[in-house]
Amino acid sequence: MNISGTKVVVNKSQKETFKFLSDLKNFEQLMPISIHKFEVDGDSFIFGLKGMPEIRLVLKESTEFSNITLGAASSKLSFELVANIDEIDEASSKVQLDFNGEFNMMMAMMVKKPLTNFIETLTDNLEKL
């Protein structure tokens, strides 16, 4: 299952945006208002939203200034959250968040709408930076 967020303009250079997203503590600023838990632990963070199970994301890989890939810490659910960062000019960049997950058909049907809303919220909050 793939969900691509809208490409948004962030009023930060590509380098600043990359550094912002590389610091996992900053993801708390992007989370929905329904968040009830957010804890960073080294190269991972765990978050909980009301009515959803807690999820731990681990920094899997990054390509300097252009890409950050977070993945599920649990082997029970295999998915990635990928941030692609493109330079527009010295003061702005374009970011697109992509969710890629391997779910069975039933699970995909249950999580598609909440995940789409989650990606949209992260994207909207990125655009406001």
PDB file of C-alpha atoms in Angstrom:
ATOM      1  CA  MET A   1       0.000   0.000   0.000  1.00  0.00           C
ATOM      2  CA  ASN A   2       1.412   3.371  -1.025  1.00  0.00           C
ATOM      3  CA  ILE A   3       0.135   6.778   0.051  1.00  0.00           C
ATOM      4  CA  SER A   4       1.767   9.866  -1.395  1.00  0.00           C
ATOM      5  CA  GLY A   5       1.303  13.143   0.378  1.00  0.00           C
ATOM      6  CA  THR A   6       0.914  16.434  -1.403  1.00  0.00           C
ATOM      7  CA  LYS A   7       4.132  18.205  -2.382  1.00  0.00           C
ATOM      8  CA  VAL A   8       4.379  21.305  -0.203  1.00  0.00           C
ATOM      9  CA  VAL A   9       6.679  24.292  -0.116  1.00  0.00           C
ATOM     10  CA  VAL A  10       8.557  24.745   3.152  1.00  0.00           C
ATOM     11  CA  ASN A  11      10.029  28.162   3.932  1.00  0.00           C
ATOM     12  CA  LYS A  12      13.394  26.657   4.783  1.00  0.00           C
ATOM     13  CA  SER A  13      16.311  25.797   2.529  1.00  0.00           C
ATOM     14  CA  GLN A  14      16.742  22.176   1.507  1.00  0.00           C
ATOM     15  CA  LYS A  15      19.588  21.864   4.027  1.00  0.00           C
ATOM     16  CA  GLU A  16      17.542  23.441   6.877  1.00  0.00           C
ATOM     17  CA  THR A  17      14.545  21.221   6.107  1.00  0.00           C
ATOM     18  CA  PHE A  18      16.765  18.131   6.052  1.00  0.00           C
ATOM     19  CA  LYS A  19      18.339  19.081   9.394  1.00  0.00           C
ATOM     20  CA  PHE A  20      14.887  19.768  10.880  1.00  0.00           C
ATOM     21  CA  LEU A  21      13.558  16.339   9.846  1.00  0.00           C
ATOM     22  CA  SER A  22      16.815  14.594  10.826  1.00  0.00           C
ATOM     23  CA  ASP A  23      16.278  15.744  14.416  1.00  0.00           C
ATOM     24  CA  LEU A  24      13.570  13.287  15.421  1.00  0.00           C
ATOM     25  CA  LYS A  25      12.407  15.524  18.305  1.00  0.00           C
ATOM     26  CA  ASN A  26      11.027  17.900  15.666  1.00  0.00           C
ATOM     27  CA  PHE A  27       8.468  15.341  14.487  1.00  0.00           C
ATOM     28  CA  GLU A  28       6.459  16.188  17.590  1.00  0.00           C
ATOM     29  CA  GLN A  29       5.705  19.603  15.997  1.00  0.00           C
ATOM     30  CA  LEU A  30       4.292  17.841  12.927  1.00  0.00           C
ATOM     31  CA  MET A  31       2.028  15.405  14.768  1.00  0.00           C
ATOM     32  CA  PRO A  32      -1.775  15.722  14.894  1.00  0.00           C
ATOM     33  CA  ILE A  33      -3.333  17.460  17.900  1.00  0.00           C
ATOM     34  CA  SER A  34      -4.722  14.074  19.006  1.00  0.00           C
ATOM     35  CA  ILE A  35      -1.228  12.935  20.015  1.00  0.00           C
ATOM     36  CA  HIS A  36      -1.033  11.727  23.607  1.00  0.00           C
ATOM     37  CA  LYS A  37       2.512  10.324  23.660  1.00  0.00           C
ATOM     38  CA  PHE A  38       5.769  11.283  21.964  1.00  0.00           C
ATOM     39  CA  GLU A  39       9.184  10.076  23.125  1.00  0.00           C
ATOM     40  CA  VAL A  40      12.525  10.135  21.311  1.00  0.00           C
ATOM     41  CA  ASP A  41      15.050   7.409  22.081  1.00  0.00           C
ATOM     42  CA  GLY A  42      18.287   7.708  20.102  1.00  0.00           C
ATOM     43  CA  ASP A  43      17.562   7.098  16.425  1.00  0.00           C
ATOM     44  CA  SER A  44      13.893   6.277  16.987  1.00  0.00           C
ATOM     45  CA  PHE A  45      10.732   7.746  18.419  1.00  0.00           C
ATOM     46  CA  ILE A  46       7.474   6.344  19.677  1.00  0.00           C
ATOM     47  CA  PHE A  47       4.166   8.126  19.351  1.00  0.00           C
ATOM     48  CA  GLY A  48       0.594   7.410  20.267  1.00  0.00           C
ATOM     49  CA  LEU A  49      -2.563   8.937  18.859  1.00  0.00           C
ATOM     50  CA  LYS A  50      -5.929   8.652  20.547  1.00  0.00           C
ATOM     51  CA  GLY A  51      -7.689   5.489  19.429  1.00  0.00           C
ATOM     52  CA  MET A  52      -4.583   4.033  17.735  1.00  0.00           C
ATOM     53  CA  PRO A  53      -1.830   1.707  18.957  1.00  0.00           C
ATOM     54  CA  GLU A  54       1.549   3.255  19.747  1.00  0.00           C
ATOM     55  CA  ILE A  55       4.035   3.162  16.874  1.00  0.00           C
ATOM     56  CA  ARG A  56       7.825   3.289  16.993  1.00  0.00           C
ATOM     57  CA  LEU A  57       9.642   4.674  13.974  1.00  0.00           C
ATOM     58  CA  VAL A  58      13.369   4.187  13.459  1.00  0.00           C
ATOM     59  CA  LEU A  59      15.647   6.281  11.264  1.00  0.00           C
ATOM     60  CA  LYS A  60      16.486   3.716   8.576  1.00  0.00           C
ATOM     61  CA  GLU A  61      18.510   5.805   6.152  1.00  0.00           C
ATOM     62  CA  SER A  62      19.111   9.286   4.886  1.00  0.00           C
ATOM     63  CA  THR A  63      20.679  10.863   1.842  1.00  0.00           C
ATOM     64  CA  GLU A  64      22.197  14.182   2.792  1.00  0.00           C
ATOM     65  CA  PHE A  65      19.762  17.036   2.227  1.00  0.00           C
ATOM     66  CA  SER A  66      17.371  15.117  -0.069  1.00  0.00           C
ATOM     67  CA  ASN A  67      15.861  12.103   1.693  1.00  0.00           C
ATOM     68  CA  ILE A  68      15.005  10.749   5.128  1.00  0.00           C
ATOM     69  CA  THR A  69      13.488   7.295   5.548  1.00  0.00           C
ATOM     70  CA  LEU A  70      11.858   6.170   8.764  1.00  0.00           C
ATOM     71  CA  GLY A  71      10.702   2.599   9.183  1.00  0.00           C
ATOM     72  CA  ALA A  72       8.626   0.552  11.572  1.00  0.00           C
ATOM     73  CA  ALA A  73      10.590  -0.823  14.506  1.00  0.00           C
ATOM     74  CA  SER A  74       8.254  -3.824  14.730  1.00  0.00           C
ATOM     75  CA  SER A  75       8.594  -6.699  12.298  1.00  0.00           C
ATOM     76  CA  LYS A  76       4.850  -7.355  12.672  1.00  0.00           C
ATOM     77  CA  LEU A  77       4.060  -4.376  10.451  1.00  0.00           C
ATOM     78  CA  SER A  78       6.416  -3.549   7.630  1.00  0.00           C
ATOM     79  CA  PHE A  79       6.252   0.062   6.467  1.00  0.00           C
ATOM     80  CA  GLU A  80       8.294   3.176   5.755  1.00  0.00           C
ATOM     81  CA  LEU A  81       7.659   6.891   5.947  1.00  0.00           C
ATOM     82  CA  VAL A  82       9.842   8.637   3.376  1.00  0.00           C
ATOM     83  CA  ALA A  83      10.488  12.385   3.168  1.00  0.00           C
ATOM     84  CA  ASN A  84      11.811  13.568  -0.191  1.00  0.00           C
ATOM     85  CA  ILE A  85      13.235  17.085  -0.083  1.00  0.00           C
ATOM     86  CA  ASP A  86      13.914  19.099  -3.240  1.00  0.00           C
ATOM     87  CA  GLU A  87      15.583  22.484  -3.405  1.00  0.00           C
ATOM     88  CA  ILE A  88      13.568  25.371  -4.811  1.00  0.00           C
ATOM     89  CA  ASP A  89      15.990  28.186  -3.925  1.00  0.00           C
ATOM     90  CA  GLU A  90      18.217  29.291  -1.032  1.00  0.00           C
ATOM     91  CA  ALA A  91      15.236  29.990   1.224  1.00  0.00           C
ATOM     92  CA  SER A  92      12.710  27.306   0.333  1.00  0.00           C
ATOM     93  CA  SER A  93      12.327  23.645  -0.468  1.00  0.00           C
ATOM     94  CA  LYS A  94       9.640  21.262  -1.645  1.00  0.00           C
ATOM     95  CA  VAL A  95       8.805  18.213   0.471  1.00  0.00           C
ATOM     96  CA  GLN A  96       6.708  15.155  -0.255  1.00  0.00           C
ATOM     97  CA  LEU A  97       5.938  12.472   2.319  1.00  0.00           C
ATOM     98  CA  ASP A  98       5.321   8.946   1.099  1.00  0.00           C
ATOM     99  CA  PHE A  99       4.030   6.014   3.115  1.00  0.00           C
ATOM    100  CA  ASN A 100       4.915   2.538   1.829  1.00  0.00           C
ATOM    101  CA  GLY A 101       3.585  -0.474   3.681  1.00  0.00           C
ATOM    102  CA  GLU A 102       3.056  -4.173   3.214  1.00  0.00           C
ATOM    103  CA  PHE A 103      -0.357  -5.041   4.591  1.00  0.00           C
ATOM    104  CA  ASN A 104      -2.861  -7.744   3.816  1.00  0.00           C
ATOM    105  CA  MET A 105      -6.007  -6.613   2.029  1.00  0.00           C
ATOM    106  CA  MET A 106      -8.144  -6.440   5.173  1.00  0.00           C
ATOM    107  CA  MET A 107      -5.569  -4.440   7.135  1.00  0.00           C
ATOM    108  CA  ALA A 108      -5.031  -2.095   4.173  1.00  0.00           C
ATOM    109  CA  MET A 109      -8.755  -1.342   4.007  1.00  0.00           C
ATOM    110  CA  MET A 110      -8.856  -0.540   7.739  1.00  0.00           C
ATOM    111  CA  VAL A 111      -5.783   1.703   7.855  1.00  0.00           C
ATOM    112  CA  LYS A 112      -5.861   3.518   4.520  1.00  0.00           C
ATOM    113  CA  LYS A 113      -8.108   6.414   5.582  1.00  0.00           C
ATOM    114  CA  PRO A 114      -6.449   7.055   8.987  1.00  0.00           C
ATOM    115  CA  LEU A 115      -2.994   6.840   7.402  1.00  0.00           C
ATOM    116  CA  THR A 116      -3.980   9.198   4.593  1.00  0.00           C
ATOM    117  CA  ASN A 117      -5.263  11.690   7.182  1.00  0.00           C
ATOM    118  CA  PHE A 118      -2.055  11.267   9.191  1.00  0.00           C
ATOM    119  CA  ILE A 119       0.150  11.979   6.143  1.00  0.00           C
ATOM    120  CA  GLU A 120      -2.017  15.000   5.272  1.00  0.00           C
ATOM    121  CA  THR A 121      -1.625  16.375   8.820  1.00  0.00           C
ATOM    122  CA  LEU A 122       2.154  15.906   8.785  1.00  0.00           C
ATOM    123  CA  THR A 123       2.299  17.596   5.379  1.00  0.00           C
ATOM    124  CA  ASP A 124       0.056  20.507   6.444  1.00  0.00           C
ATOM    125  CA  ASN A 125       2.182  21.089   9.541  1.00  0.00           C
ATOM    126  CA  LEU A 126       5.394  20.937   7.497  1.00  0.00           C
ATOM    127  CA  GLU A 127       4.029  23.613   5.202  1.00  0.00           C
ATOM    128  CA  LYS A 128       3.416  25.901   8.225  1.00  0.00           C
ATOM    129  CA  LEU A 129       7.061  25.824   9.378  1.00  0.00           C
TER     130      LEU A 129
END
